[in-house]
């Protein structure tokens, strides 16, 4: 439904899936599966704290006008059903929210030291109906928070980049205005952005694009349903998956920790994986399996025989590759909003008797087959995701994986090409970007990104681990709900994962090769690693 004032459409299968994930935890508490990006910023010395906060708010306001999905709202249960009986929430954008989005979705939190403290002491921030932006001036961190139905993992990173680009442009715009008061600078900025902007609607769902541009052949409905059933059986048929024991009993809050390798250790890890013929993600996954099996006691009565999870699969690239001459597809799949992701079941059996390298190579084969299957998932997106949603709903209170307690890994890969260290990037004389060029020496201030942390919120008994590399350093983060796990087990699984990596790849162990960081992305506040018993 569309009008000049209101635009709405039914959520797609993936958007519905993630909305139901968000509904899974207790109503008063974190929204399960929320996407969070924490950016550590360094503003020019000439910029006051007041002006920095206002610039952040204005940049966020600009994105809200540029991407309506940030201010869209989704209906709550009970959900309406479509013509074939499937539940589909309604996503709605109202033009009236454009003018107030910046005021209602941005907040400043002086005195708050990190994200854990922010969301645990201000739980209402986890109940927002729109995307939100939070500024923590003491650690110098911006937090971007989006419900998972609005975007996917890559989209979150694209949004962070666009936010930083907009903020960096505003920093230079303000500098170019000279000695002008803040109110006038922001008025001129908004006028400039209004003149340059063009109206846009919500990004379509995967199945909308498929129906429009990649219609399936006749009589393919039954074949698609059969293929979707086969994928689901891969996940649930077989022995139970390895799990972590419940050790929590704390409040219904999300906690975070990360282990960060030094630059030298990160290079050594990458090179060792290349020599052995598998990726860093496969090596980390193998190390997590062995750390869970060998060092963490299983749940009482558990007889782990496999490792199984629902592994995320990006559909942006295969959609763009399949439809290279369709501008609409290229545009929407390049945007930070829109949920263009699916997942394939990954199962490794008999893990208890396998070495690190055997596990890594089996995982590499599974990930390779997943890449081949991405094209098939474009057509299976709707029936397959609906079946997965039904499956997860049957495991009451533990969505995201049918095996509560199985450590779930979601790799973001190398982010240096997506998130820069300076905004705007300095230009060399040949026009290429060079972050080491001294833009500031030419009299133009730049915004610097000194660190970043990818995270989320958790409402169930799943511990989610996310590796990424940025600025030459590998980070492996963990998030968990304090009702199920405590910091000790999270720290232990991170430590043991790195030890399994070092042993399995026969890497030389060096002092200060990694650090444990809690609840923040500020690397100056960390705990050096120690040997665990």
XYZ file of C-alpha atoms in Angstrom:
533
model
C 0.000 0.000 0.000
C 1.380 3.429 -0.945
C 0.268 7.024 -0.569
C 2.121 10.336 -0.321
C 2.012 9.974 3.470
C 2.241 6.224 4.106
C 4.018 3.341 2.439
C 3.634 -0.225 3.648
C 4.228 -3.761 2.435
C 4.163 -7.262 3.908
C 7.501 -8.433 5.289
C 9.350 -11.005 3.228
C 10.211 -14.478 4.481
C 13.635 -13.475 5.822
C 12.327 -10.275 7.413
C 9.552 -12.299 9.079
C 12.108 -14.860 10.253
C 14.253 -12.237 11.961
C 11.222 -10.417 13.415
C 10.152 -13.664 15.064
C 13.702 -14.140 16.363
C 13.460 -10.704 17.922
C 10.180 -11.706 19.575
C 11.658 -14.855 21.108
C 13.017 -13.546 24.409
C 11.156 -12.101 27.382
C 9.280 -8.936 26.460
C 11.265 -6.851 28.950
C 14.831 -7.322 27.830
C 17.140 -7.395 24.810
C 15.736 -7.955 21.337
C 17.316 -11.155 20.087
C 19.451 -10.819 16.966
C 19.756 -7.028 16.939
C 22.646 -5.733 14.807
C 25.077 -3.420 16.592
C 28.145 -1.600 15.326
C 30.331 0.308 17.791
C 32.670 2.894 16.289
C 35.547 4.458 18.240
C 36.016 7.990 16.882
C 38.610 10.714 17.145
C 37.433 14.165 16.116
C 39.760 17.027 15.167
C 41.155 18.834 18.207
C 39.513 22.049 17.037
C 36.010 20.567 17.313
C 34.207 21.112 20.616
C 32.386 18.276 22.404
C 29.059 20.032 21.886
C 29.626 20.454 18.170
C 30.827 16.835 17.803
C 27.603 15.538 19.390
C 25.452 17.753 17.170
C 27.345 16.645 14.074
C 26.741 12.981 14.972
C 23.021 13.685 15.437
C 22.834 15.542 12.109
C 24.643 12.758 10.231
C 22.236 10.182 11.685
C 19.258 12.380 10.789
C 20.551 12.533 7.213
C 20.668 8.741 6.967
C 17.109 8.513 8.279
C 15.943 10.669 5.386
C 18.076 8.768 2.892
C 16.945 5.287 3.997
C 13.301 5.038 5.132
C 13.893 1.516 6.508
C 15.760 3.094 9.435
C 12.574 4.783 10.617
C 10.139 2.091 9.453
C 8.041 0.196 11.991
C 6.896 -3.414 11.841
C 3.621 -4.740 13.185
C 3.472 -6.818 16.350
C 1.810 -10.227 16.839
C -0.699 -11.558 16.073
C 0.525 -11.210 12.514
C -1.740 -11.108 9.462
C -1.541 -14.059 7.086
C -1.120 -13.978 3.322
C -3.212 -15.765 0.702
C -1.579 -19.141 1.440
C -1.768 -18.845 5.216
C 1.780 -17.681 6.027
C 2.251 -15.123 8.773
C 3.648 -11.878 7.411
C 4.077 -8.744 9.579
C 3.474 -5.392 7.916
C 6.356 -2.911 7.490
C 5.230 0.721 7.400
C 6.978 4.040 6.765
C 5.211 7.341 7.430
C 6.483 10.553 5.885
C 5.550 12.358 9.097
C 8.397 10.595 10.937
C 11.090 12.034 8.664
C 11.186 15.410 10.427
C 11.318 13.940 13.942
C 13.525 10.879 13.344
C 16.752 12.614 14.397
C 15.251 13.825 17.679
C 13.556 10.568 18.635
C 16.234 8.055 17.622
C 19.472 9.770 18.685
C 20.680 10.066 22.275
C 23.822 11.150 24.128
C 24.963 9.331 27.276
C 27.638 11.208 29.237
C 29.173 9.060 31.954
C 28.337 5.740 30.283
C 31.606 3.776 29.910
C 30.583 1.169 27.310
C 27.773 -0.613 25.505
C 27.172 -3.223 28.217
C 26.646 -0.564 30.851
C 24.451 1.488 28.522
C 21.933 -1.218 27.652
C 21.895 -2.884 31.076
C 21.182 0.359 32.933
C 18.822 1.786 30.301
C 16.767 -1.221 29.116
C 14.225 0.971 27.310
C 16.880 1.520 24.624
C 16.362 -2.127 23.635
C 12.670 -1.527 22.947
C 12.916 1.103 20.210
C 10.586 0.728 17.238
C 13.118 2.375 14.897
C 16.846 2.135 14.323
C 18.788 4.200 16.855
C 22.134 5.956 17.266
C 23.836 6.509 20.633
C 26.821 8.709 21.460
C 29.026 7.865 24.453
C 31.332 10.895 24.772
C 33.514 9.504 27.582
C 34.947 6.570 25.574
C 34.288 8.414 22.276
C 32.017 5.743 20.839
C 29.028 5.802 18.505
C 26.657 2.834 18.661
C 24.403 2.076 15.691
C 21.527 -0.236 16.614
C 19.233 -1.919 14.061
C 16.708 -4.720 14.383
C 17.857 -7.628 12.231
C 14.746 -7.521 10.021
C 15.953 -4.131 8.697
C 19.322 -5.317 7.413
C 21.852 -8.144 7.285
C 25.470 -8.438 8.441
C 26.949 -6.811 5.339
C 24.256 -4.137 5.386
C 25.246 -3.184 8.927
C 28.822 -2.584 7.786
C 27.648 -0.615 4.735
C 25.526 1.556 7.015
C 28.477 2.202 9.328
C 30.558 3.277 6.329
C 27.844 5.577 5.029
C 27.337 7.085 8.485
C 31.073 7.748 8.797
C 31.237 9.198 5.278
C 28.343 11.542 6.070
C 29.832 12.547 9.413
C 33.285 13.114 7.871
C 31.741 15.292 5.162
C 29.917 17.304 7.813
C 33.127 17.819 9.813
C 34.786 19.321 6.728
C 31.636 21.244 5.767
C 31.585 22.873 9.203
C 35.264 23.747 8.914
C 34.696 25.385 5.516
C 31.939 27.606 6.953
C 34.524 29.475 9.010
C 33.509 31.275 12.199
C 29.798 30.578 11.918
C 27.594 29.521 14.824
C 26.556 25.873 15.114
C 22.875 26.480 14.362
C 23.698 28.187 11.057
C 26.135 25.435 10.049
C 23.505 22.749 10.637
C 20.822 24.722 8.788
C 23.070 25.096 5.752
C 24.029 21.420 5.929
C 20.386 20.295 5.958
C 19.592 22.563 3.030
C 22.486 21.112 1.063
C 21.480 17.535 1.849
C 17.850 18.230 0.946
C 18.898 19.561 -2.445
C 21.090 16.533 -3.137
C 18.726 13.838 -1.875
C 16.231 11.852 -3.890
C 13.203 10.047 -2.409
C 13.461 6.287 -1.960
C 11.183 3.545 -0.718
C 11.807 0.437 1.321
C 14.080 -2.090 -0.304
C 12.079 -5.034 -1.690
C 12.429 -8.493 -0.208
C 14.441 -11.256 -1.867
C 11.338 -13.012 -3.125
C 9.957 -9.765 -4.599
C 13.085 -9.379 -6.711
C 13.044 -13.050 -7.680
C 9.385 -12.978 -8.737
C 9.960 -9.844 -10.781
C 13.239 -10.685 -12.508
C 13.980 -14.413 -12.018
C 10.654 -16.227 -12.289
C 11.041 -19.970 -11.731
C 10.172 -22.428 -14.491
C 6.657 -23.917 -14.595
C 5.789 -26.714 -12.153
C 8.816 -25.882 -9.977
C 6.848 -25.298 -6.765
C 6.901 -28.969 -5.726
C 10.612 -29.291 -6.579
C 11.413 -26.203 -4.471
C 9.464 -27.579 -1.512
C 11.310 -30.895 -1.791
C 14.703 -29.166 -1.979
C 13.839 -27.016 1.046
C 12.850 -30.138 3.018
C 16.171 -31.760 2.124
C 18.117 -28.761 3.414
C 16.201 -28.764 6.686
C 16.826 -32.495 7.163
C 20.562 -31.885 6.839
C 20.406 -29.812 9.981
C 18.233 -32.030 12.166
C 19.028 -35.584 11.029
C 21.940 -37.134 12.864
C 23.476 -37.141 16.342
C 23.085 -34.144 18.691
C 25.429 -31.191 18.394
C 28.088 -30.168 20.892
C 26.858 -27.653 23.466
C 28.061 -25.358 26.219
C 26.778 -25.924 29.773
C 24.444 -23.308 31.220
C 26.365 -21.401 33.895
C 24.407 -18.159 34.177
C 21.508 -17.374 36.443
C 22.102 -13.662 36.038
C 19.827 -10.900 34.756
C 18.238 -10.843 31.308
C 21.010 -8.729 29.781
C 23.506 -9.192 26.965
C 27.219 -9.224 27.756
C 30.148 -9.028 25.380
C 33.801 -9.965 25.262
C 36.357 -10.195 22.481
C 39.828 -11.515 21.918
C 42.071 -9.450 19.664
C 45.262 -10.712 18.102
C 48.249 -8.454 17.622
C 49.167 -7.398 14.087
C 52.044 -9.872 14.022
C 49.908 -12.749 15.324
C 47.138 -11.903 12.836
C 49.572 -12.077 9.915
C 51.027 -15.331 11.221
C 47.546 -16.853 11.525
C 46.577 -15.797 8.009
C 49.797 -17.145 6.501
C 49.529 -20.433 8.411
C 45.991 -20.970 7.152
C 47.043 -20.231 3.584
C 49.857 -22.786 3.791
C 47.429 -25.407 5.088
C 44.853 -24.724 2.385
C 41.902 -23.463 4.424
C 40.515 -20.068 5.422
C 40.860 -18.263 8.736
C 37.112 -18.748 9.264
C 37.476 -22.532 8.897
C 40.437 -22.533 11.279
C 38.524 -20.508 13.878
C 35.488 -22.753 13.508
C 37.633 -25.858 14.006
C 39.289 -24.285 17.052
C 35.896 -23.400 18.551
C 34.717 -27.004 18.111
C 37.822 -28.387 19.814
C 37.722 -25.779 22.574
C 34.122 -26.714 23.328
C 34.805 -30.454 23.227
C 38.097 -30.601 25.124
C 37.948 -27.786 27.639
C 34.311 -27.007 28.429
C 32.262 -29.664 30.280
C 29.187 -30.701 28.291
C 25.678 -30.473 29.637
C 24.820 -33.396 31.934
C 23.715 -36.414 29.916
C 24.853 -34.944 26.621
C 26.449 -37.262 24.085
C 27.862 -34.904 21.467
C 28.621 -36.510 18.160
C 28.443 -33.640 15.700
C 28.689 -29.929 15.167
C 25.646 -28.394 13.500
C 24.550 -24.846 12.876
C 22.555 -22.640 10.537
C 25.328 -20.819 8.673
C 24.454 -17.378 7.201
C 24.788 -16.974 3.434
C 24.946 -13.624 1.649
C 22.484 -13.329 -1.255
C 23.442 -9.826 -2.359
C 26.350 -10.970 -4.522
C 24.503 -13.819 -6.299
C 21.490 -11.573 -6.977
C 23.736 -8.904 -8.485
C 25.660 -11.516 -10.490
C 22.473 -13.095 -11.804
C 20.985 -9.744 -12.846
C 23.929 -7.511 -13.804
C 21.899 -5.362 -16.208
C 18.966 -4.676 -13.868
C 19.534 -1.273 -12.184
C 16.936 -1.901 -9.476
C 18.689 -5.056 -8.274
C 22.128 -3.451 -8.389
C 20.846 -0.437 -6.442
C 18.935 -2.255 -3.721
C 21.582 -4.929 -3.135
C 24.200 -2.181 -2.707
C 22.203 -0.358 -0.042
C 22.835 -0.754 3.675
C 19.160 -1.504 4.352
C 17.309 -4.550 3.089
C 17.690 -8.133 4.246
C 19.419 -10.170 1.551
C 20.693 -13.134 3.509
C 19.748 -16.760 3.968
C 21.474 -19.699 5.568
C 22.566 -23.215 4.840
C 22.815 -26.047 7.349
C 26.348 -27.048 8.211
C 26.999 -30.408 9.888
C 30.269 -32.143 10.760
C 29.791 -35.615 12.280
C 32.050 -37.552 14.670
C 33.860 -34.403 15.761
C 35.188 -35.913 18.993
C 37.701 -38.115 17.200
C 38.989 -35.594 14.678
C 42.128 -33.469 14.780
C 42.153 -29.724 14.277
C 43.347 -29.942 10.665
C 40.851 -32.643 9.753
C 38.028 -30.521 11.157
C 39.286 -27.414 9.346
C 39.446 -29.221 6.017
C 35.973 -30.729 6.427
C 34.655 -27.287 7.299
C 36.396 -25.873 4.227
C 34.602 -28.432 2.056
C 31.274 -27.570 3.693
C 31.816 -23.838 3.202
C 32.795 -24.442 -0.433
C 29.575 -26.353 -1.090
C 27.697 -23.517 0.582
C 29.142 -21.084 -1.950
C 27.960 -23.317 -4.783
C 24.484 -23.456 -3.226
C 23.983 -19.692 -2.984
C 22.413 -19.492 -6.436
C 19.949 -22.236 -5.554
C 18.993 -20.394 -2.358
C 17.783 -17.396 -4.380
C 14.868 -19.461 -5.666
C 14.428 -21.411 -2.429
C 14.487 -18.304 -0.241
C 10.805 -18.195 0.624
C 9.865 -21.877 1.145
C 13.182 -22.710 2.796
C 13.209 -19.814 5.266
C 9.575 -20.479 6.178
C 10.440 -24.107 6.967
C 13.463 -23.034 9.035
C 11.291 -20.574 10.962
C 8.839 -23.382 11.777
C 11.725 -25.617 12.842
C 13.247 -23.049 15.179
C 9.848 -22.244 16.679
C 9.559 -25.907 17.679
C 12.648 -25.576 19.902
C 10.850 -23.208 22.281
C 12.884 -20.225 23.394
C 16.035 -21.047 21.440
C 15.781 -19.582 17.958
C 18.695 -19.210 15.577
C 19.847 -22.792 15.975
C 17.930 -25.975 16.819
C 20.688 -26.911 19.272
C 20.628 -24.493 22.225
C 24.118 -24.030 23.549
C 25.971 -24.833 20.333
C 28.510 -22.020 19.757
C 27.468 -20.237 16.561
C 30.067 -18.530 14.355
C 29.269 -15.780 11.846
C 32.296 -14.389 10.028
C 32.368 -10.846 8.652
C 35.732 -11.319 6.934
C 38.197 -8.522 6.200
C 36.579 -5.112 6.708
C 39.408 -2.773 5.690
C 37.899 -2.267 2.238
C 34.545 -1.326 3.778
C 35.423 0.731 6.864
C 38.233 3.274 6.418
C 40.463 4.720 9.098
C 39.862 8.332 8.033
C 36.813 10.154 6.651
C 36.878 11.718 4.133
C 39.821 9.694 2.820
C 42.762 11.896 1.790
C 43.520 12.030 -1.924
C 46.904 11.599 -3.522
C 47.803 13.670 -6.541
C 46.807 10.790 -8.817
C 43.341 10.799 -7.241
C 43.699 7.536 -5.309
C 42.948 7.275 -1.598
C 45.793 7.070 0.885
C 44.908 7.106 4.567
C 48.462 8.024 5.459
C 48.340 11.176 3.356
C 48.203 14.237 5.550
C 44.867 15.771 4.685
C 45.117 17.707 7.923
C 48.386 19.252 6.738
C 46.450 20.820 3.908
C 44.236 22.538 6.455
C 41.262 20.181 6.208
C 40.249 18.304 9.365
C 39.432 14.601 9.156
C 37.427 12.203 11.272
C 39.459 9.203 12.416
C 38.152 5.752 13.239
C 40.475 4.260 15.832
C 38.572 1.031 16.460
C 35.357 -0.813 15.714
C 33.381 -3.634 17.278
C 30.660 -5.717 15.647
C 28.116 -7.059 18.081
C 24.466 -7.746 18.736
C 21.959 -8.581 21.444
C 21.051 -12.025 22.728
C 17.905 -13.190 24.527
C 18.361 -16.979 24.377
C 20.814 -19.729 25.305
C 23.033 -19.228 22.276
C 26.587 -17.928 22.439
C 27.381 -16.188 19.167
C 30.989 -15.718 18.033
C 31.902 -13.272 15.269
C 35.391 -12.940 13.760
C 36.537 -10.055 11.598
C 39.775 -8.381 10.583
C 40.321 -4.637 10.489
C 43.403 -2.407 10.558
C 45.613 -5.489 10.392
C 44.222 -7.162 13.528
C 41.898 -10.138 13.884
C 39.114 -9.905 16.465
C 36.884 -12.737 17.700
C 33.927 -11.413 19.679
C 31.402 -13.299 21.795
C 27.943 -12.257 22.933
C 25.730 -14.098 25.395
C 22.755 -13.608 27.691
C 23.598 -13.487 31.387
C 20.643 -15.731 32.206
C 22.522 -18.624 30.573
C 26.267 -17.923 30.723
C 28.718 -15.930 32.796
C 31.887 -14.088 31.881
C 34.119 -16.923 33.034
C 32.889 -19.436 30.458
C 32.949 -16.827 27.694
C 36.519 -15.885 28.552
C 37.512 -19.531 28.711
C 36.053 -20.385 25.312
C 37.877 -17.394 23.768
C 41.196 -18.280 25.405
C 40.936 -21.951 24.508
C 39.975 -21.161 20.919
C 43.210 -19.216 20.432
C 45.224 -21.974 22.106
C 43.680 -24.571 19.790
C 44.554 -22.339 16.837
C 48.147 -22.019 17.942
C 48.510 -25.746 18.593
C 46.629 -26.900 15.506
C 48.544 -24.603 13.149
C 51.825 -25.128 15.016
C 52.215 -21.384 15.456
C 54.937 -20.148 17.818
C 53.446 -18.845 21.051
C 54.475 -15.309 21.899
C 53.793 -13.044 24.865
C 51.155 -10.375 24.288
C 50.003 -12.034 21.066
C 46.387 -11.349 22.009
C 44.208 -9.384 24.417
C 40.817 -9.919 26.024
C 38.486 -6.908 25.838
C 35.230 -6.666 27.770
C 32.137 -4.717 26.798
C 33.939 -2.058 24.775
C 35.955 -1.592 21.634
C 38.484 0.752 23.244
C 41.712 -1.200 23.029
C 43.305 0.958 25.727
C 40.983 -0.738 28.245
C 41.826 -4.416 28.125
C 42.983 -7.405 30.111
C 46.252 -8.965 28.935
C 45.911 -12.696 28.381
C 46.974 -15.113 31.054
C 47.341 -18.875 31.083
C 44.177 -20.629 32.243
C 44.332 -23.804 34.304
